[in-house]
Short mmCIF file of C-alpha atoms in Angstrom, two decimals:
data_model
loop_
_atom_site.label_atom_id
_atom_site.label_comp_id
_atom_site.label_asym_id
_atom_site.label_seq_id
_atom_site.Cartn_x
_atom_site.Cartn_y
_atom_site.Cartn_z
CA MET A 1 -14.19 -1.10 9.98
CA ARG A 2 -10.93 -3.04 9.82
CA ARG A 3 -10.68 -5.84 7.28
CA HIS A 4 -10.54 -9.32 8.82
CA ILE A 5 -7.31 -11.15 8.37
CA ARG A 6 -7.67 -13.87 5.79
CA HIS A 7 -5.12 -16.51 6.46
CA ALA A 8 -2.65 -17.27 3.69
CA ILE A 9 1.05 -18.20 3.57
CA ALA A 10 3.57 -15.96 1.85
CA VAL A 11 6.90 -16.86 0.22
CA ALA A 12 8.39 -13.59 1.28
CA ALA A 13 7.51 -12.27 4.69
CA ALA A 14 5.42 -9.60 2.99
CA ALA A 15 2.33 -10.83 1.19
CA THR A 16 3.74 -11.52 -2.31
CA THR A 17 1.68 -13.29 -4.95
CA LEU A 18 3.77 -15.64 -7.07
CA THR A 19 3.19 -16.75 -10.63
CA GLY A 20 0.25 -19.14 -10.60
CA GLY A 21 -1.41 -17.35 -7.74
CA LEU A 22 0.18 -19.49 -4.98
CA LEU A 23 1.03 -18.14 -1.65
CA VAL A 24 3.40 -20.48 0.10
CA SER A 25 4.90 -20.94 3.56
CA THR A 26 8.18 -19.41 4.70
CA GLY A 27 7.16 -19.31 8.34
CA THR A 28 5.33 -16.03 7.73
CA GLN A 29 1.53 -16.01 7.51
CA ALA A 30 -0.04 -13.14 5.62
CA GLU A 31 -3.29 -11.96 4.13
CA ALA A 32 -3.79 -12.32 0.37
CA ALA A 33 -4.16 -8.77 -0.79
CA THR A 34 -7.45 -8.19 -2.56
CA ALA A 35 -6.91 -4.43 -3.00
CA ALA A 36 -3.75 -2.33 -2.80
CA PRO A 37 -0.83 -4.23 -1.13
CA ALA A 38 -0.56 -1.44 1.47
CA ALA A 39 -4.03 -2.46 2.73
CA SER A 40 -2.87 -5.93 3.70
CA ARG A 41 -2.93 -7.03 7.30
CA TYR A 42 -0.83 -9.90 8.53
CA ALA A 43 -1.50 -12.88 10.71
CA ASP A 44 1.32 -11.83 13.07
CA ASP A 45 0.36 -8.09 13.31
CA PHE A 46 -0.85 -8.01 16.89
CA ASN A 47 -1.41 -4.27 17.12
CA GLY A 48 -2.79 -3.64 13.61
CA ASP A 49 -0.12 -1.10 12.56
CA GLY A 50 0.65 -2.85 9.29
CA TYR A 51 3.96 -4.42 10.35
CA HIS A 52 4.74 -8.04 11.09
CA ASP A 53 5.50 -8.67 14.76
CA LEU A 54 7.83 -11.24 16.32
CA ALA A 55 6.51 -13.39 19.16
CA ILE A 56 9.23 -15.07 21.31
CA GLY A 57 8.81 -17.65 24.07
CA SER A 58 10.98 -18.50 27.05
CA PRO A 59 9.40 -21.64 28.53
CA SER A 60 12.17 -22.47 31.00
CA ALA A 61 12.04 -19.03 32.62
CA THR A 62 11.28 -18.69 36.35
CA VAL A 63 8.21 -16.58 37.22
CA ASN A 64 8.23 -14.75 40.55
CA VAL A 65 4.79 -14.66 42.11
CA PRO A 66 4.25 -12.26 44.99
CA GLY A 67 2.22 -13.54 47.96
CA PRO A 68 -0.25 -11.68 50.14
CA ASP A 69 2.17 -11.76 53.00
CA GLY A 70 4.90 -9.99 51.06
CA THR A 71 6.91 -13.13 50.22
CA THR A 72 7.64 -14.18 46.71
CA THR A 73 7.35 -17.69 45.27
CA ALA A 74 9.80 -18.56 42.45
CA LEU A 75 8.17 -21.00 39.97
CA ALA A 76 10.96 -22.54 37.93
CA GLY A 77 10.03 -23.34 34.36
CA ALA A 78 6.71 -21.55 34.52
CA GLY A 79 7.61 -19.62 31.32
CA TYR A 80 6.63 -16.48 29.56
CA VAL A 81 6.22 -14.89 26.14
CA THR A 82 7.14 -11.54 24.79
CA VAL A 83 6.68 -9.62 21.54
CA SER A 84 9.24 -7.63 19.48
CA TYR A 85 6.95 -5.39 17.49
CA GLY A 86 7.88 -4.65 13.90
CA GLY A 87 8.32 -1.12 12.57
CA LYS A 88 10.21 1.00 10.05
CA ASN A 89 13.50 0.16 11.69
CA GLY A 90 12.73 -3.59 11.99
CA ALA A 91 12.51 -5.63 15.19
CA GLN A 92 11.89 -3.76 18.47
CA LYS A 93 15.01 -4.00 20.63
CA THR A 94 14.01 -2.23 23.85
CA GLY A 95 10.93 -1.92 25.96
CA LEU A 96 9.80 -5.55 25.56
CA LYS A 97 7.38 -6.81 28.21
CA ALA A 98 7.15 -10.29 29.66
CA LEU A 99 3.71 -11.88 29.54
CA SER A 100 3.41 -14.76 31.94
CA GLN A 101 0.40 -16.41 33.45
CA ASN A 102 0.94 -14.08 36.36
CA SER A 103 0.42 -11.06 34.11
CA PRO A 104 -2.93 -9.24 34.21
CA GLY A 105 -5.37 -10.61 31.61
CA VAL A 106 -3.21 -13.60 30.60
CA PRO A 107 -5.30 -16.76 31.02
CA GLY A 108 -4.40 -19.49 33.52
CA ASP A 109 -2.20 -19.59 36.62
CA PRO A 110 1.59 -19.92 36.57
CA ARG A 111 2.85 -23.23 37.75
CA GLN A 112 6.25 -24.74 38.25
CA GLY A 113 7.20 -26.63 35.10
CA GLY A 114 4.23 -25.29 33.21
CA ARG A 115 6.44 -24.21 30.30
CA PHE A 116 4.16 -21.47 29.07
CA GLY A 117 5.57 -20.44 25.64
CA ARG A 118 7.05 -23.84 24.59
CA VAL A 119 5.16 -23.58 21.26
CA LEU A 120 3.55 -20.52 19.61
CA ALA A 121 1.33 -19.93 16.62
CA THR A 122 -0.19 -16.74 15.19
CA GLY A 123 -3.51 -15.88 13.44
CA ASP A 124 -6.75 -13.94 13.85
CA PHE A 125 -8.45 -16.62 15.91
CA ASN A 126 -11.48 -14.57 16.91
CA ALA A 127 -11.91 -12.82 13.55
CA ASP A 128 -11.78 -9.27 14.92
CA GLY A 129 -9.12 -8.05 12.48
CA TYR A 130 -6.20 -8.25 14.89
CA ALA A 131 -3.73 -11.14 14.98
CA ASP A 132 -3.76 -13.19 18.16
CA LEU A 133 -1.16 -15.47 19.76
CA ALA A 134 -1.77 -19.16 20.55
CA VAL A 135 0.53 -20.31 23.35
CA GLY A 136 1.16 -23.95 24.29
CA GLY A 137 2.44 -25.04 27.60
CA ARG A 138 2.51 -28.37 29.49
CA ASP A 139 -0.94 -29.86 28.68
CA GLN A 140 -2.51 -26.42 28.04
CA VAL A 141 -3.35 -23.99 25.23
CA SER A 142 -4.02 -20.32 25.68
CA LEU A 143 -5.16 -17.64 23.31
CA VAL A 144 -3.85 -14.12 23.96
CA TRP A 145 -5.88 -11.51 21.99
CA GLY A 146 -4.42 -8.84 19.75
CA SER A 147 -5.68 -5.28 19.99
CA ARG A 148 -4.71 -1.72 19.04
CA ASP A 149 -2.39 -1.80 22.05
CA GLY A 150 -0.90 -5.23 21.12
CA LEU A 151 -1.47 -8.45 22.97
CA LYS A 152 -4.01 -7.87 25.71
CA GLY A 153 -6.21 -10.30 27.57
CA GLY A 154 -7.10 -13.85 26.52
CA THR A 155 -8.65 -17.15 27.35
CA GLU A 156 -7.82 -20.84 27.76
CA VAL A 157 -8.80 -23.43 25.18
CA ALA A 158 -10.60 -26.38 26.70
CA ASP A 159 -9.26 -29.84 25.92
CA PRO A 160 -12.24 -31.88 24.63
CA LEU A 161 -10.38 -35.19 24.89
CA HIS A 162 -8.53 -34.77 28.22
CA ARG A 163 -5.52 -36.57 26.84
CA PRO A 164 -1.77 -36.16 27.62
CA GLY A 165 0.31 -33.79 25.53
CA PHE A 166 -2.45 -31.27 24.75
CA GLY A 167 -0.74 -28.32 23.08
CA SER A 168 2.46 -30.12 22.11
CA VAL A 169 1.95 -28.68 18.56
CA LEU A 170 0.15 -25.56 17.41
CA LYS A 171 -0.29 -24.75 13.70
CA ALA A 172 -2.56 -22.01 12.38
CA GLY A 173 -4.11 -21.79 8.91
CA ASP A 174 -7.39 -21.64 6.97
CA PHE A 175 -7.68 -25.42 6.46
CA THR A 176 -11.38 -25.34 5.52
CA GLY A 177 -11.40 -22.45 3.06
CA ASP A 178 -14.01 -20.34 4.82
CA GLY A 179 -11.69 -17.39 5.38
CA LYS A 180 -11.43 -18.04 9.13
CA THR A 181 -8.24 -19.07 10.97
CA ASP A 182 -8.28 -22.59 12.37
CA LEU A 183 -5.86 -24.16 14.82
CA VAL A 184 -4.34 -27.66 14.61
CA VAL A 185 -3.49 -28.81 18.12
CA GLY A 186 -1.19 -31.72 18.92
CA TYR A 187 -1.58 -34.36 21.61
CA SER A 188 1.12 -36.91 22.37
CA THR A 189 0.43 -39.09 19.35
CA SER A 190 -2.37 -37.34 17.39
CA LEU A 191 -3.58 -34.08 15.92
CA ARG A 192 -6.94 -32.36 16.16
CA LEU A 193 -8.42 -29.51 14.08
CA PHE A 194 -10.04 -26.71 16.09
CA LYS A 195 -12.15 -24.78 13.55
CA GLY A 196 -12.28 -21.03 13.82
CA PRO A 197 -13.43 -18.53 14.71
CA PHE A 198 -12.96 -18.94 18.48
CA LYS A 199 -15.41 -17.40 20.95
CA ALA A 200 -14.32 -15.15 23.82
CA ASP A 201 -14.37 -18.21 26.12
CA GLY A 202 -11.94 -20.06 23.92
CA SER A 203 -14.39 -22.46 22.36
CA PRO A 204 -13.95 -23.14 18.60
CA ALA A 205 -16.70 -23.46 16.01
CA SER A 206 -16.10 -27.19 16.08
CA THR A 207 -13.34 -29.79 16.47
CA ARG A 208 -12.47 -32.85 14.47
CA LYS A 209 -9.75 -35.46 14.31
CA VAL A 210 -6.97 -35.08 11.80
CA ASP A 211 -6.31 -38.39 10.06
CA THR A 212 -2.54 -38.76 9.47
CA GLY A 213 -2.80 -42.41 8.42
CA ARG A 214 -0.78 -43.73 11.33
CA THR A 215 0.36 -42.75 14.82
CA TYR A 216 2.89 -39.91 14.60
CA PRO A 217 4.65 -38.99 17.82
CA VAL A 218 4.06 -35.20 18.26
CA TYR A 219 5.45 -34.76 21.74
CA GLY A 220 8.69 -32.99 22.64
CA ASP A 221 9.74 -29.48 21.90
CA ASP A 222 10.93 -30.43 18.43
CA ALA A 223 7.53 -31.63 17.26
CA GLN A 224 6.56 -28.09 16.16
CA ASP A 225 9.43 -28.13 13.64
CA ARG A 226 8.25 -31.43 12.08
CA ILE A 227 4.92 -30.01 10.89
CA ALA A 228 4.52 -27.22 8.29
CA VAL A 229 1.60 -25.19 6.88
CA GLY A 230 1.53 -24.12 3.24
CA ARG A 231 -0.17 -24.37 -0.11
CA VAL A 232 0.93 -27.51 -1.87
CA ASN A 233 -1.61 -28.12 -4.67
CA LYS A 234 -2.30 -24.64 -6.09
CA GLY A 235 -5.48 -24.36 -4.01
CA SER A 236 -6.60 -21.37 -2.02
CA ILE A 237 -6.82 -23.45 1.13
CA ASP A 238 -3.91 -24.24 3.51
CA ASP A 239 -2.40 -27.67 3.62
CA LEU A 240 -0.36 -29.56 6.22
CA VAL A 241 2.83 -31.68 5.99
CA VAL A 242 3.54 -33.98 8.98
CA LEU A 243 6.98 -35.58 9.30
CA GLY A 244 7.72 -38.76 11.14
CA GLU A 245 10.52 -39.12 13.64
CA GLU A 246 13.88 -40.36 12.40
CA ARG A 247 13.19 -42.45 9.24
CA MET A 248 9.40 -42.65 9.59
CA ARG A 249 7.82 -41.42 6.34
CA GLY A 250 5.78 -38.25 6.50
CA ARG A 251 2.43 -37.40 4.95
CA VAL A 252 0.82 -34.60 3.02
CA LEU A 253 -2.66 -33.54 4.06
CA LEU A 254 -4.66 -31.25 1.78
CA GLY A 255 -7.16 -28.72 3.15
CA GLY A 256 -10.83 -28.60 2.04
CA ALA A 257 -14.35 -27.76 3.16
CA SER A 258 -14.48 -30.85 5.39
CA GLY A 259 -11.05 -30.30 6.86
CA LEU A 260 -7.67 -31.86 6.24
CA ARG A 261 -7.68 -34.81 3.89
CA LEU A 262 -5.00 -37.51 3.88
CA THR A 263 -3.29 -38.10 0.51
CA PRO A 264 -1.31 -41.14 -0.66
CA ALA A 265 1.86 -38.96 -1.02
CA THR A 266 4.67 -39.88 1.38
CA ILE A 267 8.02 -38.15 1.99
CA ARG A 268 11.18 -39.12 3.84
CA GLY A 269 11.19 -38.09 7.48
CA GLY A 270 13.46 -35.64 9.30
CA ASN A 271 13.46 -33.01 12.04
CA SER A 272 12.47 -29.88 10.20
CA VAL A 273 10.26 -28.92 7.21
CA ALA A 274 9.34 -25.90 5.13
CA ILE A 275 6.92 -25.39 2.25
CA ALA A 276 7.73 -22.97 -0.57
CA ASP A 277 7.52 -22.66 -4.36
CA PHE A 278 11.20 -23.06 -5.34
CA ASP A 279 10.59 -23.41 -9.09
CA LYS A 280 7.65 -20.98 -9.43
CA ASP A 281 5.32 -23.55 -11.00
CA GLY A 282 2.46 -22.68 -8.60
CA TYR A 283 2.87 -25.79 -6.41
CA GLY A 284 4.28 -25.67 -2.95
CA ASP A 285 7.47 -27.74 -2.61
CA VAL A 286 8.44 -29.56 0.61
CA ALA A 287 11.94 -29.20 1.94
CA VAL A 288 12.84 -31.61 4.74
CA GLY A 289 15.90 -31.29 6.89
CA ASP A 290 17.33 -34.47 8.37
CA ALA A 291 20.15 -33.29 10.55
CA GLU A 292 20.85 -36.70 12.12
CA SER A 293 21.46 -38.41 8.76
CA THR A 294 24.77 -40.32 8.39
CA LEU A 295 26.70 -39.77 5.18
CA ASP A 296 29.28 -42.52 4.50
CA THR A 297 30.77 -42.76 8.03
CA GLU A 298 30.09 -39.21 9.05
CA ARG A 299 27.37 -39.37 11.69
CA ALA A 300 24.87 -36.49 12.01
CA ALA A 301 26.36 -34.86 8.96
CA GLY A 302 22.83 -33.94 7.77
CA VAL A 303 20.94 -33.70 4.56
CA VAL A 304 18.09 -31.72 3.04
CA ARG A 305 15.62 -33.43 0.69
CA VAL A 306 13.36 -31.34 -1.59
CA ASN A 307 10.11 -32.97 -2.72
CA TYR A 308 8.33 -31.09 -5.54
CA GLY A 309 4.68 -30.40 -5.06
CA GLY A 310 1.82 -31.59 -7.26
CA SER A 311 -1.98 -31.81 -7.39
CA ASN A 312 -2.05 -34.81 -5.12
CA GLY A 313 0.60 -33.54 -2.67
CA VAL A 314 3.90 -34.59 -4.41
CA ASP A 315 4.71 -34.71 -8.09
CA GLU A 316 5.41 -38.40 -8.71
CA ASN A 317 7.04 -37.61 -12.05
CA ARG A 318 9.81 -35.53 -10.49
CA ARG A 319 12.67 -37.04 -8.58
CA MET A 320 13.30 -35.96 -5.02
CA ARG A 321 16.47 -33.73 -4.83
CA MET A 322 18.99 -34.29 -2.05
CA PHE A 323 21.43 -31.59 -0.86
CA THR A 324 24.43 -31.96 1.42
CA GLU A 325 27.56 -30.01 2.15
CA ASP A 326 29.18 -31.95 -0.66
CA THR A 327 26.63 -30.95 -3.28
CA PRO A 328 28.36 -29.05 -6.12
CA GLY A 329 28.19 -25.35 -5.46
CA VAL A 330 27.52 -25.74 -1.74
CA PRO A 331 30.55 -24.38 0.29
CA GLY A 332 32.44 -26.56 2.69
CA GLY A 333 32.21 -30.31 2.96
CA VAL A 334 30.50 -33.07 4.88
CA GLN A 335 31.78 -33.56 8.41
CA GLN A 336 30.50 -35.43 11.43
CA ALA A 337 28.02 -33.56 13.58
CA ASP A 338 27.57 -30.56 11.30
CA ARG A 339 23.82 -31.26 11.45
CA PHE A 340 23.10 -29.65 8.15
CA GLY A 341 19.28 -29.28 7.94
CA PHE A 342 18.66 -28.91 11.71
CA SER A 343 16.31 -26.08 10.73
CA VAL A 344 15.02 -25.02 7.32
CA ALA A 345 13.12 -21.96 6.18
CA ALA A 346 12.39 -20.27 2.89
CA ALA A 347 11.94 -16.80 1.44
CA ASP A 348 12.67 -14.96 -1.81
CA LEU A 349 15.97 -13.42 -0.65
CA ASN A 350 17.04 -11.98 -3.97
CA ARG A 351 13.53 -10.95 -5.08
CA ASP A 352 13.63 -12.83 -8.40
CA GLY A 353 10.23 -14.47 -7.79
CA TYR A 354 11.72 -17.88 -6.74
CA ALA A 355 11.72 -18.94 -3.12
CA ASP A 356 15.23 -19.57 -1.80
CA LEU A 357 16.10 -22.21 0.84
CA VAL A 358 17.77 -21.28 4.14
CA VAL A 359 19.46 -24.20 5.99
CA GLY A 360 20.75 -24.18 9.54
CA ALA A 361 23.82 -26.15 10.56
CA PRO A 362 24.53 -25.61 14.25
CA GLY A 363 27.49 -28.00 14.25
CA GLU A 364 29.31 -26.46 11.29
CA ARG A 365 32.62 -24.77 12.11
CA LYS A 366 34.85 -22.72 9.86
CA PRO A 367 38.27 -24.42 9.38
CA THR A 368 40.05 -21.21 10.50
CA CYS A 369 37.91 -20.80 13.56
CA GLU A 370 40.04 -20.18 16.71
CA HIS A 371 37.28 -21.37 19.06
CA CYS A 372 35.77 -24.14 17.07
CA TYR A 373 34.82 -26.20 20.08
CA ILE A 374 33.19 -23.46 22.14
CA SER A 375 31.38 -21.34 19.54
CA GLY A 376 30.13 -22.22 16.09
CA GLY A 377 27.29 -22.91 13.77
CA GLY A 378 26.09 -21.20 10.69
CA LEU A 379 23.49 -21.07 7.93
CA TYR A 380 23.44 -21.78 4.24
CA THR A 381 21.38 -20.13 1.51
CA LEU A 382 20.51 -22.16 -1.61
CA LYS A 383 18.85 -20.40 -4.54
CA GLY A 384 15.52 -21.26 -6.16
CA SER A 385 15.37 -21.52 -9.96
CA SER A 386 13.16 -22.71 -12.79
CA LYS A 387 14.45 -26.20 -12.06
CA GLY A 388 13.97 -25.89 -8.32
CA VAL A 389 16.57 -25.62 -5.54
CA THR A 390 20.14 -25.55 -6.84
CA GLY A 391 23.55 -25.60 -5.23
CA THR A 392 24.84 -23.10 -7.85
CA GLY A 393 25.47 -19.77 -6.11
CA ALA A 394 24.96 -21.16 -2.61
CA ALA A 395 26.53 -19.28 0.26
CA PHE A 396 27.55 -20.09 3.89
CA TYR A 397 27.48 -17.59 6.75
CA ALA A 398 29.32 -18.71 9.89
CA TYR A 399 28.49 -17.61 13.42
CA ASN A 400 31.25 -14.99 13.12
CA ALA A 401 30.48 -13.80 9.60
CA PRO A 402 31.00 -10.06 8.81
CA GLY A 403 28.01 -8.01 10.04
CA LEU A 404 26.88 -10.50 12.66
CA PRO A 405 27.06 -9.61 16.37
CA ARG A 406 29.58 -11.02 18.84
CA PRO A 407 27.81 -12.04 22.05
CA THR A 408 29.83 -12.20 25.27
CA GLY A 409 31.15 -15.71 26.02
CA THR A 410 30.34 -18.81 23.96
CA TYR A 411 27.44 -19.00 21.51
CA ARG A 412 26.08 -21.16 18.72
CA ILE A 413 23.76 -20.58 15.72
CA PRO A 414 21.28 -21.53 14.49
CA THR A 415 18.86 -24.05 16.00
CA GLN A 416 15.80 -22.40 14.59
CA LEU A 417 15.16 -20.24 11.49
CA LYS A 418 12.28 -17.97 10.55
CA THR A 419 11.88 -15.46 7.73
CA THR A 420 9.92 -12.27 8.43
CA ASP A 421 9.86 -8.78 6.85
CA LEU A 422 9.60 -6.76 10.02
CA ASN A 423 10.31 -3.33 8.48
CA ASN A 424 8.11 -3.69 5.34
CA ASP A 425 10.97 -3.05 2.91
CA LYS A 426 9.94 -6.21 0.95
CA GLN A 427 13.26 -7.77 1.87
CA PRO A 428 12.86 -10.52 4.48
CA GLU A 429 14.96 -10.74 7.61
CA ILE A 430 16.16 -14.11 8.95
CA THR A 431 15.33 -14.55 12.61
CA ILE A 432 17.83 -16.70 14.56
CA PRO A 433 17.64 -17.60 18.23
CA VAL A 434 21.19 -17.61 19.56
CA ARG A 435 22.18 -20.08 22.27
CA ALA A 436 24.67 -17.96 24.24
CA THR A 437 25.81 -17.34 27.80
CA THR A 438 22.86 -14.93 27.81
CA PRO A 439 20.45 -16.02 25.05
CA GLU A 440 19.24 -13.49 22.49
CA VAL A 441 17.45 -13.35 19.14
CA TRP A 442 19.01 -11.90 15.99
CA SER A 443 16.94 -10.38 13.20
CA VAL A 444 19.45 -10.60 10.38
CA GLY A 445 19.04 -8.34 7.41
CA THR A 446 19.29 -9.52 3.82
CA LYS A 447 19.92 -7.65 0.63
CA GLY A 448 20.27 -8.87 -2.93
CA GLY A 449 20.21 -12.47 -1.77
CA LYS A 450 23.09 -11.91 0.65
CA VAL A 451 22.87 -12.19 4.45
CA ALA A 452 24.22 -9.62 6.91
CA GLY A 453 27.19 -7.65 5.60
CA SER A 454 25.66 -4.44 4.23
CA SER A 455 22.31 -5.17 5.90
CA PRO A 456 21.99 -4.50 9.69
CA THR A 457 21.25 -7.10 12.34
CA ARG A 458 19.03 -6.13 15.20
CA VAL A 459 19.65 -7.93 18.49
CA VAL A 460 16.56 -8.68 20.66
CA LYS A 461 17.40 -9.41 24.25
CA PRO A 462 15.10 -10.77 26.98
CA PRO A 463 12.87 -8.18 28.65
CA VAL A 464 14.07 -6.57 31.87
CA ASP A 465 11.32 -7.50 34.26
CA SER A 466 11.49 -8.35 37.95
CA GLN A 467 8.71 -10.89 37.64
CA VAL A 468 10.82 -13.25 35.52
CA VAL A 469 14.31 -14.86 35.57
CA ASP A 470 15.29 -16.04 32.11
CA GLY A 471 16.25 -19.62 31.43
CA THR A 472 18.48 -20.83 28.65
CA ASP A 473 15.86 -21.16 25.93
CA PHE A 474 14.76 -17.60 25.25
CA GLY A 475 14.06 -17.69 21.53
CA VAL A 476 11.11 -20.03 20.87
CA LEU A 477 9.54 -18.63 17.66
CA ALA A 478 6.03 -18.79 16.26
CA ARG A 479 6.40 -20.97 13.23
#
């Protein structure tokens, strides 16, 4: 009998227990090992082979639907998802399959502008021991079931409120502490908790409103990046951080038997957020990227603010730390439109027990770049330490750094970041969707805290499938 996945959040992509017993979010959800680590099963292991898998959405893709008379109807923006399965060599590069709502067993019907795959979340939603995939589209949520053969079959989740924006956000976690995976679902301006496990017909055990203290806009494709799951207060239950748009202050919600509880803690808003234990004190810290922040006169230069966790959500006795491209130790310098903090993620890159911070800057350009205005972007790594995140030893990796691929035509990185150990070597890879003439996803290797270089990068391209025609946004990640 396979052990059920118990939802937890890991600082490295593998399930790694940190000092203090805290498992924290880096975008990878994993089972807390209660026996040998090799027995762990992950909340993104769709086929149960013991490797993390990488779900990718392409919501703007056209889906070709054959008709009974032999004609084909092209539904622009119907969207699809695919999976790059993990293995000993890392991310699967070939043989990917497109799963649209025109695929056998996938719930719902494809529709023009349906944007199936606009948001993704992973977890064992039906408690059968295999990870499943929650897929959001335009006013719809689908569950695609995991199995020994990978994703196979599924069901639609009914909207109990019949309000606009259903499925604008999907976040998975055990928010009630019963060992079952729950799903937080966004509407246009509110969140609702769908308590697991889900039945075969898509109905949850129950639903309840999530009190965020005020109306937070959760529409738009960027809403998924402004909410993070993790363990903030040393508990064994998942918590939630919700950011406001622009300068609206965000809130910390702590999980418990009755669901998510609003705390008095507030944090500065932004456009991306990650939870991780940067100082190894057992509390999850909250890193917020605010890519549109103006520094002096440099518009959209960007900033990352780190709020240190405490028993009530944020440690009020510790000052929030702010990092920019002018922070001592951080390479480069503040410039207009660098958008430092557009995406943030975390993982223990150098395996010293401290989570490290990964920061995307899609507008950053190397001064010696010959094509600064047609290709660009890069990512920074900032180390964790006993005092938290530090600029000391920080590194920058441009779009054309040694060891990174060279797509044909123009391209820019990164607009999203995710850390996942797809080959089980206990060294996380950084997953980067690349906006290029032909979009692709990079799984960038790390070693000893360094990115690329001596560690290989595996390039995942869209599946070759006559039923779909890719759009420009192949690369939506489950996060």
